[in-house]
PDB file of C-alpha atoms in Angstrom:
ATOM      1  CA  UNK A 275      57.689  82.948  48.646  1.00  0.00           C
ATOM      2  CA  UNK A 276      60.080  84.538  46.227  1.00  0.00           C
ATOM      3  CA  UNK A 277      62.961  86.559  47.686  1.00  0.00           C
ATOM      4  CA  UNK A 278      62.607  89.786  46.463  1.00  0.00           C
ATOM      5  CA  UNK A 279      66.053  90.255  44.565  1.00  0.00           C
ATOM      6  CA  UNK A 280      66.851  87.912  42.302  1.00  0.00           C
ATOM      7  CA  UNK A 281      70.636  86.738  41.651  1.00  0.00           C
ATOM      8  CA  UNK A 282      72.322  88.223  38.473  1.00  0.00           C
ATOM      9  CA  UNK A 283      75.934  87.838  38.414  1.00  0.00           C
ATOM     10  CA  UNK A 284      77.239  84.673  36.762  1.00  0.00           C
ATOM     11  CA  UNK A 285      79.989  84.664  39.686  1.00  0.00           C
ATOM     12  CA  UNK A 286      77.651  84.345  42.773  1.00  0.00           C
ATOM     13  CA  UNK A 287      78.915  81.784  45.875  1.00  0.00           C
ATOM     14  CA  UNK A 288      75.770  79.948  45.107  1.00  0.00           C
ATOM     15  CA  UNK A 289      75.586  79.750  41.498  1.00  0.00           C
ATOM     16  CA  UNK A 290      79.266  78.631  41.778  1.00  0.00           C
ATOM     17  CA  UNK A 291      78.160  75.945  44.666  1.00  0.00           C
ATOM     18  CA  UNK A 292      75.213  74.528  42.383  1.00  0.00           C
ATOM     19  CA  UNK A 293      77.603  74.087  39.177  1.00  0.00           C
ATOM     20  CA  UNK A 294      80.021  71.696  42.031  1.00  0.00           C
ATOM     21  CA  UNK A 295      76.879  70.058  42.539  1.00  0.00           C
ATOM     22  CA  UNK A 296      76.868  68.853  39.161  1.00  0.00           C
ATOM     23  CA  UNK A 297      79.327  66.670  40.156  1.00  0.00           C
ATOM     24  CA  UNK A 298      79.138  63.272  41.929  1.00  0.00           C
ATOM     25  CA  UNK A 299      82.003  64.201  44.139  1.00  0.00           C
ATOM     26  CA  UNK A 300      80.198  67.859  44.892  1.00  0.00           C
ATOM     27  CA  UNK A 301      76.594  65.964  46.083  1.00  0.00           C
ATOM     28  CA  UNK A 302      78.504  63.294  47.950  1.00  0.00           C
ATOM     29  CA  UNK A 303      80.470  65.942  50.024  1.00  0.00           C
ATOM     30  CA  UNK A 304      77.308  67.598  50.876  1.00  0.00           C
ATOM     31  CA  UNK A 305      75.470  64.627  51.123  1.00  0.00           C
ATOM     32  CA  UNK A 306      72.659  66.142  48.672  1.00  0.00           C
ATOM     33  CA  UNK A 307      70.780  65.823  45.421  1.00  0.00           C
ATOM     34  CA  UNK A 308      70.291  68.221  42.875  1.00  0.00           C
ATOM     35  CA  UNK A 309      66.251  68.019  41.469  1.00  0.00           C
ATOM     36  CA  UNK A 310      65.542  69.837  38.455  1.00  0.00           C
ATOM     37  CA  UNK A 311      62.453  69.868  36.594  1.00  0.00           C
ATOM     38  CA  UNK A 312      58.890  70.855  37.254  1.00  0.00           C
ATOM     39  CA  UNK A 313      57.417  67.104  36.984  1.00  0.00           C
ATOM     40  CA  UNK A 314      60.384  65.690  38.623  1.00  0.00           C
ATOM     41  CA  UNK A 315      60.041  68.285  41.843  1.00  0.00           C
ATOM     42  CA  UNK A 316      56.541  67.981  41.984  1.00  0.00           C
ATOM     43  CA  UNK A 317      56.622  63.574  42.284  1.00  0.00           C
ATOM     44  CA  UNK A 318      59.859  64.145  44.679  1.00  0.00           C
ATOM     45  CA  UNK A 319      57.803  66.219  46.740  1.00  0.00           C
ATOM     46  CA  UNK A 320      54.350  64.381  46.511  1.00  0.00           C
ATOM     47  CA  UNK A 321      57.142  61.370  47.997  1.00  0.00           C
ATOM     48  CA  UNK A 322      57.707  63.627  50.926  1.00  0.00           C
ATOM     49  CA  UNK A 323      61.540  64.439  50.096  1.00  0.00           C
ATOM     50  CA  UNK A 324      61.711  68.366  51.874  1.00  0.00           C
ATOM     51  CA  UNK A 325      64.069  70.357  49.454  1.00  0.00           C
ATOM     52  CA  UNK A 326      66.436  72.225  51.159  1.00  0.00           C
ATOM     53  CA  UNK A 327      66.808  75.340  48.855  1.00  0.00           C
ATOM     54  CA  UNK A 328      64.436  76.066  45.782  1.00  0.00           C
ATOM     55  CA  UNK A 329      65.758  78.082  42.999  1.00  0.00           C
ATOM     56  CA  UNK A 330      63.633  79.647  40.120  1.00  0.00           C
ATOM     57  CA  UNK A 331      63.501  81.416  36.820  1.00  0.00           C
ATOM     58  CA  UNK A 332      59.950  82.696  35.837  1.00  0.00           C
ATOM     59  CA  UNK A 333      61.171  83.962  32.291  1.00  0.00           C
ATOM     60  CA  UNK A 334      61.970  80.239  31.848  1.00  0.00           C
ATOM     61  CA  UNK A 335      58.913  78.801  33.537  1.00  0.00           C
ATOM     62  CA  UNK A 336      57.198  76.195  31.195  1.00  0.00           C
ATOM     63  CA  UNK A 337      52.829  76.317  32.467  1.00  0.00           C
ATOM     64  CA  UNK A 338      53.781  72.864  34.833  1.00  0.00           C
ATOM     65  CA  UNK A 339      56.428  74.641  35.936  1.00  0.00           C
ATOM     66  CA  UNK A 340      54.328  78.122  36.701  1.00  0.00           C
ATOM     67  CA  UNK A 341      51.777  75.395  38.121  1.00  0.00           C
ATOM     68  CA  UNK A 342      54.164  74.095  40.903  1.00  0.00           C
ATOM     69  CA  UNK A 343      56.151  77.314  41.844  1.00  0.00           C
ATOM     70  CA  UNK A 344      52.853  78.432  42.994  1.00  0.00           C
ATOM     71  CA  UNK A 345      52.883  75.996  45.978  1.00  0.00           C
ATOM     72  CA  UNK A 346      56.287  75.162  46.652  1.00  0.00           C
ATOM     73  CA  UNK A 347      56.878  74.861  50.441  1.00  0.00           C
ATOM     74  CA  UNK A 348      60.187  77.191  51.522  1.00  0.00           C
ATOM     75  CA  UNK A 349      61.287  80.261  50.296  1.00  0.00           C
ATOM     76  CA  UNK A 350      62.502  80.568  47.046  1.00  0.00           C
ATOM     77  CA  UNK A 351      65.489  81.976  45.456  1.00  0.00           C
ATOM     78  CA  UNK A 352      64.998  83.936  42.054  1.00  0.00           C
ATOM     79  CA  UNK A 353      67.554  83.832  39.428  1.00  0.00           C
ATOM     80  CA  UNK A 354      67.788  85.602  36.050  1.00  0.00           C
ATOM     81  CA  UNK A 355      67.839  83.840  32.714  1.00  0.00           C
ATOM     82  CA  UNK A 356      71.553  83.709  32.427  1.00  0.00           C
ATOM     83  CA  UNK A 357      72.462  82.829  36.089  1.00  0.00           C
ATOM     84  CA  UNK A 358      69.708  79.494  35.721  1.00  0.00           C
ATOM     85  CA  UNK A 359      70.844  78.547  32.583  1.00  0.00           C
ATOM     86  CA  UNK A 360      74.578  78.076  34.471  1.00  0.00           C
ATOM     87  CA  UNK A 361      73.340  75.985  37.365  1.00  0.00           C
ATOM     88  CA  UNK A 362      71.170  74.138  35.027  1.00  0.00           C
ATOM     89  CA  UNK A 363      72.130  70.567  33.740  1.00  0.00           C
ATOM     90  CA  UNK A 364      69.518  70.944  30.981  1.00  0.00           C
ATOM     91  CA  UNK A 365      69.322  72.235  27.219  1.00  0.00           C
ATOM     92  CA  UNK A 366      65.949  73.704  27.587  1.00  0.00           C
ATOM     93  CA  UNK A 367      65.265  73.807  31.354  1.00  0.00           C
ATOM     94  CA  UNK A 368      61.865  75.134  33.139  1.00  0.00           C
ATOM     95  CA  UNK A 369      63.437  77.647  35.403  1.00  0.00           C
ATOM     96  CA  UNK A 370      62.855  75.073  38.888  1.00  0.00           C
ATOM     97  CA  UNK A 371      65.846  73.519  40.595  1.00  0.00           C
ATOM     98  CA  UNK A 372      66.147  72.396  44.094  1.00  0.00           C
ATOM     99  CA  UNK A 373      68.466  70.667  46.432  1.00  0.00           C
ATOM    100  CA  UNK A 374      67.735  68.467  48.873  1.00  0.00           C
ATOM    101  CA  UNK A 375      69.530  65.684  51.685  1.00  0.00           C
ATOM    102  CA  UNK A 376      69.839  62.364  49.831  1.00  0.00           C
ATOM    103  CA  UNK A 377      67.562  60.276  50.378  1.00  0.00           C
ATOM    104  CA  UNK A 378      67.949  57.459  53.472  1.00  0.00           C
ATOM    105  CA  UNK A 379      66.675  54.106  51.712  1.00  0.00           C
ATOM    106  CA  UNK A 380      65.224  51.700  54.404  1.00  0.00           C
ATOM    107  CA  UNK A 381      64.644  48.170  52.289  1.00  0.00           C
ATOM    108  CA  UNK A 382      61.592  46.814  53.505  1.00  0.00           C
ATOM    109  CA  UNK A 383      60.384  43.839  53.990  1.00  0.00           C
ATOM    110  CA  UNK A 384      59.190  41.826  50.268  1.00  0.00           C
ATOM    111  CA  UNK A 385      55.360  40.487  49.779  1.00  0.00           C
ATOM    112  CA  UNK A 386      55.349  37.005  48.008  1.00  0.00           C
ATOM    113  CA  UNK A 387      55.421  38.291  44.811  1.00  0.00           C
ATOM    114  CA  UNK A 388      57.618  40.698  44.902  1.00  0.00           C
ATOM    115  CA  UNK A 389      59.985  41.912  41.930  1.00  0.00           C
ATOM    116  CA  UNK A 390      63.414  43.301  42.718  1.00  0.00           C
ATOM    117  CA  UNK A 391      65.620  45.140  40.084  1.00  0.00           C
ATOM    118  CA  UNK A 392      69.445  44.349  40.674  1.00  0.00           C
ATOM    119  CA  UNK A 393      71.537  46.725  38.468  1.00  0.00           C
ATOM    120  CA  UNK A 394      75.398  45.990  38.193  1.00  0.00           C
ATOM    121  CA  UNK A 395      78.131  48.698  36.640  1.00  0.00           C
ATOM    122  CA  UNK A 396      75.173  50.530  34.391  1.00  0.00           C
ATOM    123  CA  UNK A 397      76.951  53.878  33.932  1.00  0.00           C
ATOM    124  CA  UNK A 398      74.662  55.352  31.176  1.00  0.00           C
ATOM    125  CA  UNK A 399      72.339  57.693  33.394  1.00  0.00           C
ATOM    126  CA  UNK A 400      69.422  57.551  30.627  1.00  0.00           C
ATOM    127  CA  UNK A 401      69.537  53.765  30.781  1.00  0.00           C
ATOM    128  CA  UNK A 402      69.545  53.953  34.947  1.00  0.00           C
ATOM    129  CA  UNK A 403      66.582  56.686  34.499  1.00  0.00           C
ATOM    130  CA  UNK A 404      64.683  54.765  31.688  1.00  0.00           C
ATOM    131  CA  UNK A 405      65.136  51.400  33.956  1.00  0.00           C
ATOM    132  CA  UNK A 406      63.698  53.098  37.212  1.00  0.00           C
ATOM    133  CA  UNK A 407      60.717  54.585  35.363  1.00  0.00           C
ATOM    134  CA  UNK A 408      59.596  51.223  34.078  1.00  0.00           C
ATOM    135  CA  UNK A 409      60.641  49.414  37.257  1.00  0.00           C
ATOM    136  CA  UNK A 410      58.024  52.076  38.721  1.00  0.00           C
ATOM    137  CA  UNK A 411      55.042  51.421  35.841  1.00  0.00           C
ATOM    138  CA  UNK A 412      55.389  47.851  35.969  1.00  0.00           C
ATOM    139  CA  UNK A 413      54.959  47.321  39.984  1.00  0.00           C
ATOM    140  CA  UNK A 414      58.610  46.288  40.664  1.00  0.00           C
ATOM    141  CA  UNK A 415      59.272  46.294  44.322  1.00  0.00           C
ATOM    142  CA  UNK A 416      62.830  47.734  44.681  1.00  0.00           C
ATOM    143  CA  UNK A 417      65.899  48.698  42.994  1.00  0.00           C
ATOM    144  CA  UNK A 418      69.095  47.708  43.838  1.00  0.00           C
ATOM    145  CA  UNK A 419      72.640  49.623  42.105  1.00  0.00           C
ATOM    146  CA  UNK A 420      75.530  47.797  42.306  1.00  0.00           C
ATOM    147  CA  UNK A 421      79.010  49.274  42.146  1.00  0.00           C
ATOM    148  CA  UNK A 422      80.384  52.663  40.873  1.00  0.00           C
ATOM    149  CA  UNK A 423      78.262  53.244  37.747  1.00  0.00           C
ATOM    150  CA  UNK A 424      75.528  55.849  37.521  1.00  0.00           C
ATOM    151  CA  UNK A 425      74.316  57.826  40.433  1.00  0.00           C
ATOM    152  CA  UNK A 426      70.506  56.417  40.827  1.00  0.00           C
ATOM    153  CA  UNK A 427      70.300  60.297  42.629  1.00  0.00           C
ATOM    154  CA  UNK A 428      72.297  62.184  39.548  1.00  0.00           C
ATOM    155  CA  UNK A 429      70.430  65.030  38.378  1.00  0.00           C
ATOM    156  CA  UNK A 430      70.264  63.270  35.013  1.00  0.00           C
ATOM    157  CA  UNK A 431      69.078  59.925  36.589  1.00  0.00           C
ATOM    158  CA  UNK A 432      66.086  61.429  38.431  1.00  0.00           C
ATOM    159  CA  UNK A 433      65.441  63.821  34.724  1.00  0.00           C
ATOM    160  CA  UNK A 434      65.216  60.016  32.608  1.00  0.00           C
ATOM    161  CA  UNK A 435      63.180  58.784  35.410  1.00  0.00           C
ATOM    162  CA  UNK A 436      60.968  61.636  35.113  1.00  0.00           C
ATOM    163  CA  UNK A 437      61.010  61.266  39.091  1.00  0.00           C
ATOM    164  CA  UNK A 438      60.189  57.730  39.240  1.00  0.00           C
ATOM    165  CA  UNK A 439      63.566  57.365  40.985  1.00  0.00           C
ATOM    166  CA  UNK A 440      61.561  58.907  44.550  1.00  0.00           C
ATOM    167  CA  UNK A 441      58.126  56.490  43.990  1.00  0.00           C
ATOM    168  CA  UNK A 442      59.576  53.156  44.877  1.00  0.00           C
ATOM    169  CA  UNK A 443      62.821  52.565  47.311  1.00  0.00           C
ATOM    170  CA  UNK A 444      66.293  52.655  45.061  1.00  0.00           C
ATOM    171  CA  UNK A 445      69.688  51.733  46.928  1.00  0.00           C
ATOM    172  CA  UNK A 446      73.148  51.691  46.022  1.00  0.00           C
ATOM    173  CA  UNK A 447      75.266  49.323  47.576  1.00  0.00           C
ATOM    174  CA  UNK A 448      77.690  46.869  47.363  1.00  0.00           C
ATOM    175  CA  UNK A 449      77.454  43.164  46.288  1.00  0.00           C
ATOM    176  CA  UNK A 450      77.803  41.419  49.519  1.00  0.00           C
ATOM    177  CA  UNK A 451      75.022  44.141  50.611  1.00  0.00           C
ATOM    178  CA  UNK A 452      72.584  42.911  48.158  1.00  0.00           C
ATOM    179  CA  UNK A 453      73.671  39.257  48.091  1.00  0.00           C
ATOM    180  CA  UNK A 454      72.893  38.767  51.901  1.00  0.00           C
ATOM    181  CA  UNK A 455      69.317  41.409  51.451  1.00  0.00           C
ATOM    182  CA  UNK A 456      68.193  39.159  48.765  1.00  0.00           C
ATOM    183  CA  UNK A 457      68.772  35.597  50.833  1.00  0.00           C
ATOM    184  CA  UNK A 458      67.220  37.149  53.756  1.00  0.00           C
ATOM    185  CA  UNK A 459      64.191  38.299  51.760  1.00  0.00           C
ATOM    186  CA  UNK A 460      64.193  34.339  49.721  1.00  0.00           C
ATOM    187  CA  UNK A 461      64.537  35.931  46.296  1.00  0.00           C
ATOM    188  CA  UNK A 462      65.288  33.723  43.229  1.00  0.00           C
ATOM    189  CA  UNK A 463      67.519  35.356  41.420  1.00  0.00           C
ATOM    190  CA  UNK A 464      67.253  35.681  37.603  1.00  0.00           C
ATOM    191  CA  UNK A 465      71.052  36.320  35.480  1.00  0.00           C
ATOM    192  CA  UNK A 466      69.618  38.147  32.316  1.00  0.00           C
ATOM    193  CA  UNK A 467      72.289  36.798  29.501  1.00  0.00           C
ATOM    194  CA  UNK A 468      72.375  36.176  25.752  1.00  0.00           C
ATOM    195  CA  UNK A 469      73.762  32.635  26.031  1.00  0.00           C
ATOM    196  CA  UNK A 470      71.124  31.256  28.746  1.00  0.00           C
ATOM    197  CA  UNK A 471      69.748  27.855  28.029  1.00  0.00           C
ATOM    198  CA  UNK A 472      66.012  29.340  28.915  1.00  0.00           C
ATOM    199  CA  UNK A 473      63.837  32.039  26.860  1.00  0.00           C
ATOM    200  CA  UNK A 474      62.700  34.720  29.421  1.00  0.00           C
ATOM    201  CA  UNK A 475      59.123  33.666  28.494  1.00  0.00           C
ATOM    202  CA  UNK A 476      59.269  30.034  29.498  1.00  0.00           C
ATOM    203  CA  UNK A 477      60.975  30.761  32.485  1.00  0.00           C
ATOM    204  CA  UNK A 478      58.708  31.146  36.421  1.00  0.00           C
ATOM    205  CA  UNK A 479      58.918  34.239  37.327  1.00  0.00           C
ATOM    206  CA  UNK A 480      56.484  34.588  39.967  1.00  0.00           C
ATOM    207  CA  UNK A 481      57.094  34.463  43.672  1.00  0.00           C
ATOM    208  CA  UNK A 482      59.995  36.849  45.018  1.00  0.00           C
ATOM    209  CA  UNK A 483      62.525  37.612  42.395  1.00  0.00           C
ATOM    210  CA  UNK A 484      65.799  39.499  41.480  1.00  0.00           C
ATOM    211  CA  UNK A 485      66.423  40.443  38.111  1.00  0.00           C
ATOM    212  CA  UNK A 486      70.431  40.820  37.413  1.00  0.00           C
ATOM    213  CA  UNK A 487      70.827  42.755  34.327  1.00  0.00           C
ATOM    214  CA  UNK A 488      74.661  43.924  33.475  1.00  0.00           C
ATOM    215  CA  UNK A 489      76.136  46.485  31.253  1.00  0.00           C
ATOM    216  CA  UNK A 490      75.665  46.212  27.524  1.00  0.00           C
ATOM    217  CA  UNK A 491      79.308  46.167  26.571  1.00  0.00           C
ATOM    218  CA  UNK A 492      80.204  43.578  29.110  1.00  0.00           C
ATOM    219  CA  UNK A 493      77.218  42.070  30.656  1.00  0.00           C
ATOM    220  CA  UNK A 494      77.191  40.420  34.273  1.00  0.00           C
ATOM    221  CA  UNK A 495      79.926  39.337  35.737  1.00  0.00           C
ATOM    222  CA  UNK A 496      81.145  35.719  35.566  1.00  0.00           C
ATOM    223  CA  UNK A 497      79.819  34.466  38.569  1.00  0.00           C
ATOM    224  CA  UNK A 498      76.260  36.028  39.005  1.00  0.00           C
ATOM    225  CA  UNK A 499      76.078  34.342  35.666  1.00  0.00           C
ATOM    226  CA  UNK A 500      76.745  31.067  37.308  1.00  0.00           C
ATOM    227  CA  UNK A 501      74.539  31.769  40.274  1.00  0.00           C
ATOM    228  CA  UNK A 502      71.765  32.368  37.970  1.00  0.00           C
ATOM    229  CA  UNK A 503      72.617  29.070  35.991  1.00  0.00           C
ATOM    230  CA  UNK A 504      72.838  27.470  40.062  1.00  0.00           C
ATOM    231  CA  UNK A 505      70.284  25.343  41.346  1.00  0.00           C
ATOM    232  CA  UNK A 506      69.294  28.168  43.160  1.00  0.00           C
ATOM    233  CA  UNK A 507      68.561  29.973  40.679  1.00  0.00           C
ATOM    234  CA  UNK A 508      67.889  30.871  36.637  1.00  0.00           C
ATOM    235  CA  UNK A 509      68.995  31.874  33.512  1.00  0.00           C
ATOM    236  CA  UNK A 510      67.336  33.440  30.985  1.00  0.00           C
ATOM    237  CA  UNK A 511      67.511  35.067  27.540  1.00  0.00           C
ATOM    238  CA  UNK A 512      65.981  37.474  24.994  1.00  0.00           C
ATOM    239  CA  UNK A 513      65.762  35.232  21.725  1.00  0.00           C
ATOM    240  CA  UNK A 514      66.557  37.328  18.642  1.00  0.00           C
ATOM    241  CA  UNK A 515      66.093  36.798  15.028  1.00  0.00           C
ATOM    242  CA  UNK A 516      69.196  34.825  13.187  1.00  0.00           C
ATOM    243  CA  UNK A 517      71.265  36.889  10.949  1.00  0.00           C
ATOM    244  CA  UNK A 518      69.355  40.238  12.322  1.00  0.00           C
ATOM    245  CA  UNK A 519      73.121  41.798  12.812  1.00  0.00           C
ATOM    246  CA  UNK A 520      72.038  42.536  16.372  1.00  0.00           C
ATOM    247  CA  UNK A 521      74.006  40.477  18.972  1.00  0.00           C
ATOM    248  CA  UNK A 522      72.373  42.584  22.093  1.00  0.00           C
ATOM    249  CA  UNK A 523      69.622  44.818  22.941  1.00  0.00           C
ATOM    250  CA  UNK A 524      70.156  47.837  24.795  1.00  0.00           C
ATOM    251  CA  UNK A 525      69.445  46.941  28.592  1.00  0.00           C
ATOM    252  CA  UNK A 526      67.032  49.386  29.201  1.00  0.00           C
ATOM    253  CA  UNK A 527      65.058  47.618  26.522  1.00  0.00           C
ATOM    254  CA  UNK A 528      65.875  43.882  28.496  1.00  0.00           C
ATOM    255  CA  UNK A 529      64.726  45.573  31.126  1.00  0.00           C
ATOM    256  CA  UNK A 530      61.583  46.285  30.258  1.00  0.00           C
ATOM    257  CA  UNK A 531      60.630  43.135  29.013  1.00  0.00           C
ATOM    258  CA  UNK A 532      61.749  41.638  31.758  1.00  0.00           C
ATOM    259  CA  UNK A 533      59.583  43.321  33.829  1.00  0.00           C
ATOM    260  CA  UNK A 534      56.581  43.382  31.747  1.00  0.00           C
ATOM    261  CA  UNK A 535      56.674  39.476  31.618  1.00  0.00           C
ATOM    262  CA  UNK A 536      57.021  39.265  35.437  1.00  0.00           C
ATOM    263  CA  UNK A 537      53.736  41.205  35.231  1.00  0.00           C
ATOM    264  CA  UNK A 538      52.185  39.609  32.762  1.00  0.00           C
ATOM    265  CA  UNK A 539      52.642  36.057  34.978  1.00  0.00           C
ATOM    266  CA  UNK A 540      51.158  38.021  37.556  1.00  0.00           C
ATOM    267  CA  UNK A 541      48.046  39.579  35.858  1.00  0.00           C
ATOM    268  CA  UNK A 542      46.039  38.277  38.158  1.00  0.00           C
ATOM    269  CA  UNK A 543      47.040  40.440  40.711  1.00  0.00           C
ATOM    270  CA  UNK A 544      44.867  43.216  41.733  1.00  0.00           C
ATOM    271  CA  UNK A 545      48.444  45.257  41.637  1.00  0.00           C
ATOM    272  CA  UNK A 546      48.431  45.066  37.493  1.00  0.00           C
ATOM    273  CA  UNK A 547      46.214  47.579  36.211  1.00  0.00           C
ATOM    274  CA  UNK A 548      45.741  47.555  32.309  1.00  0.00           C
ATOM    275  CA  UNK A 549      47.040  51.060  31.240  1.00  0.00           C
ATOM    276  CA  UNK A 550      45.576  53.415  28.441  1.00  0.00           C
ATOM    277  CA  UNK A 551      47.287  53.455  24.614  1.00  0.00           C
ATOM    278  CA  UNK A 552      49.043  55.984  24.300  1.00  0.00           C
ATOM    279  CA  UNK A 553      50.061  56.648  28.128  1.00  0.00           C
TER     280      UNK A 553
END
């Protein structure tokens, strides 16, 4: 249900509220998440988050979006063109935004060959986005985001996710959280660095895993680099060709075939599907 008066000036309460919850400080205040997007509503809702508020703009409504304002569960707020274009956090939006509670992450309990994602400083949000969406396609069991880089529930995290970000559990927290989650759960953890003794394709990668991938610029810290070189655990790189100029790839890249190996070892689980060209 649309209300029937739809909000025109540019200096509303809530227009002005929605442009602070652009903000990382704004949402953490609140203790909400800004969704914006047809698609990315639509899997954050099929993933039972309840928004909160819905706001819409049918001049801007792409056919997807049209599709899903049509059975969106609370009332909704109608905005003109100009007052949605202020709110949103896109060039070309759809004319659907919603706000909801953050998400509560329970980590569960790993099956034997689960994958976990460990992500350390990554502050690009198109890399975090890009990561979770392939973490998602590939069958990875978690994601874990270490320290103060990009908000895994940023408006432009869940858009490069394409709203992957609410199909498999994704936590922030801090090292010492994730160190002692991954002992309990007997994860081998895997340091993802260009000077590792071991090509990523040699290296076992079944059973329960943690892939640490670090920021481009710097990489992972000193010491998960020496955990993953521990007897404990491994170390493993991405060869590239000699003289190419390139000295790094970009980690959303790694991260992919990372992932895509740690399926591949497991192809004979019913849980890897082959996927159509072109999907």
């Amino acid at each position: 249900m649309i209300l029937p008066v739809p909000i025109t000036s540019l200096q509303n309460p809530q227009l002005k509220r929605l442009v602070r919850l652009h903000a990382r400080r704004g949402r953490e205040q609140e203790g909400v998440i800004l969704i914006e997007g047809a698609r990315e509503l639509s899997r954050a809702l099929a993933a039972g988050v309840q928004p909160t508020e819905i706001f819409s703009c049918p001049e801007l409504h792409s056919p997807e979006a049209a599709e899903v304002a049509e059975g969106l569960p609370i009332e909704v707020t109608e905005l003109t063109r100009p007052a949605f274009e202020k709110v949103s956090v896109r060039e070309n939006p759809d004319g659907l935004l919603a706000v909801a509670m953050r998400p509560v992450v329970e980590l569960p309990d790993l099956p034997a060959d689960a994958v976990v994602v460990v992500l350390d400083g990554l502050e690009k949000p198109g890399n975090v986005g890009a990561i979770l969406r392939t973490a998602d396609a590939s069958g990875a069991a978690v994601v874990l985001v270490l320290g103060r880089g990009a908000d895994p529930y940023g408006p432009n995290v869940i858009r490069a996710s394409q709203g992957s970000v609410f199909a498999l559990p994704v936590a922030a927290l801090d090292e010492a959280e994730a160190s002692a989650y991954l002992a309990a759960q007997g994860c081998v953890t895997v340091a993802c660095t260009p000077d590792a003794p071991h090509i990523y394709w040699d290296a076992p990668l079944t059973g329960r895993v943690a892939l640490l991938l670090g920021t481009e610029h710097g990489g992972l810290p000193a010491h998960q680099r020496q955990a993953g070189a521990s007897g404990s655990g491994l170390s493993v790189r991405i060869p590239m060709t000699a003289g190419s100029g390139a000295d790094s790839l970009n980690v959303s890249t790694a991260a992919a075939l990372m992932l895509f190996e740690c399926a591949r070892q497991r192809r004979g689980s019913a849980s890897v599907h082959a996927a159509e060209v072109g999907v």
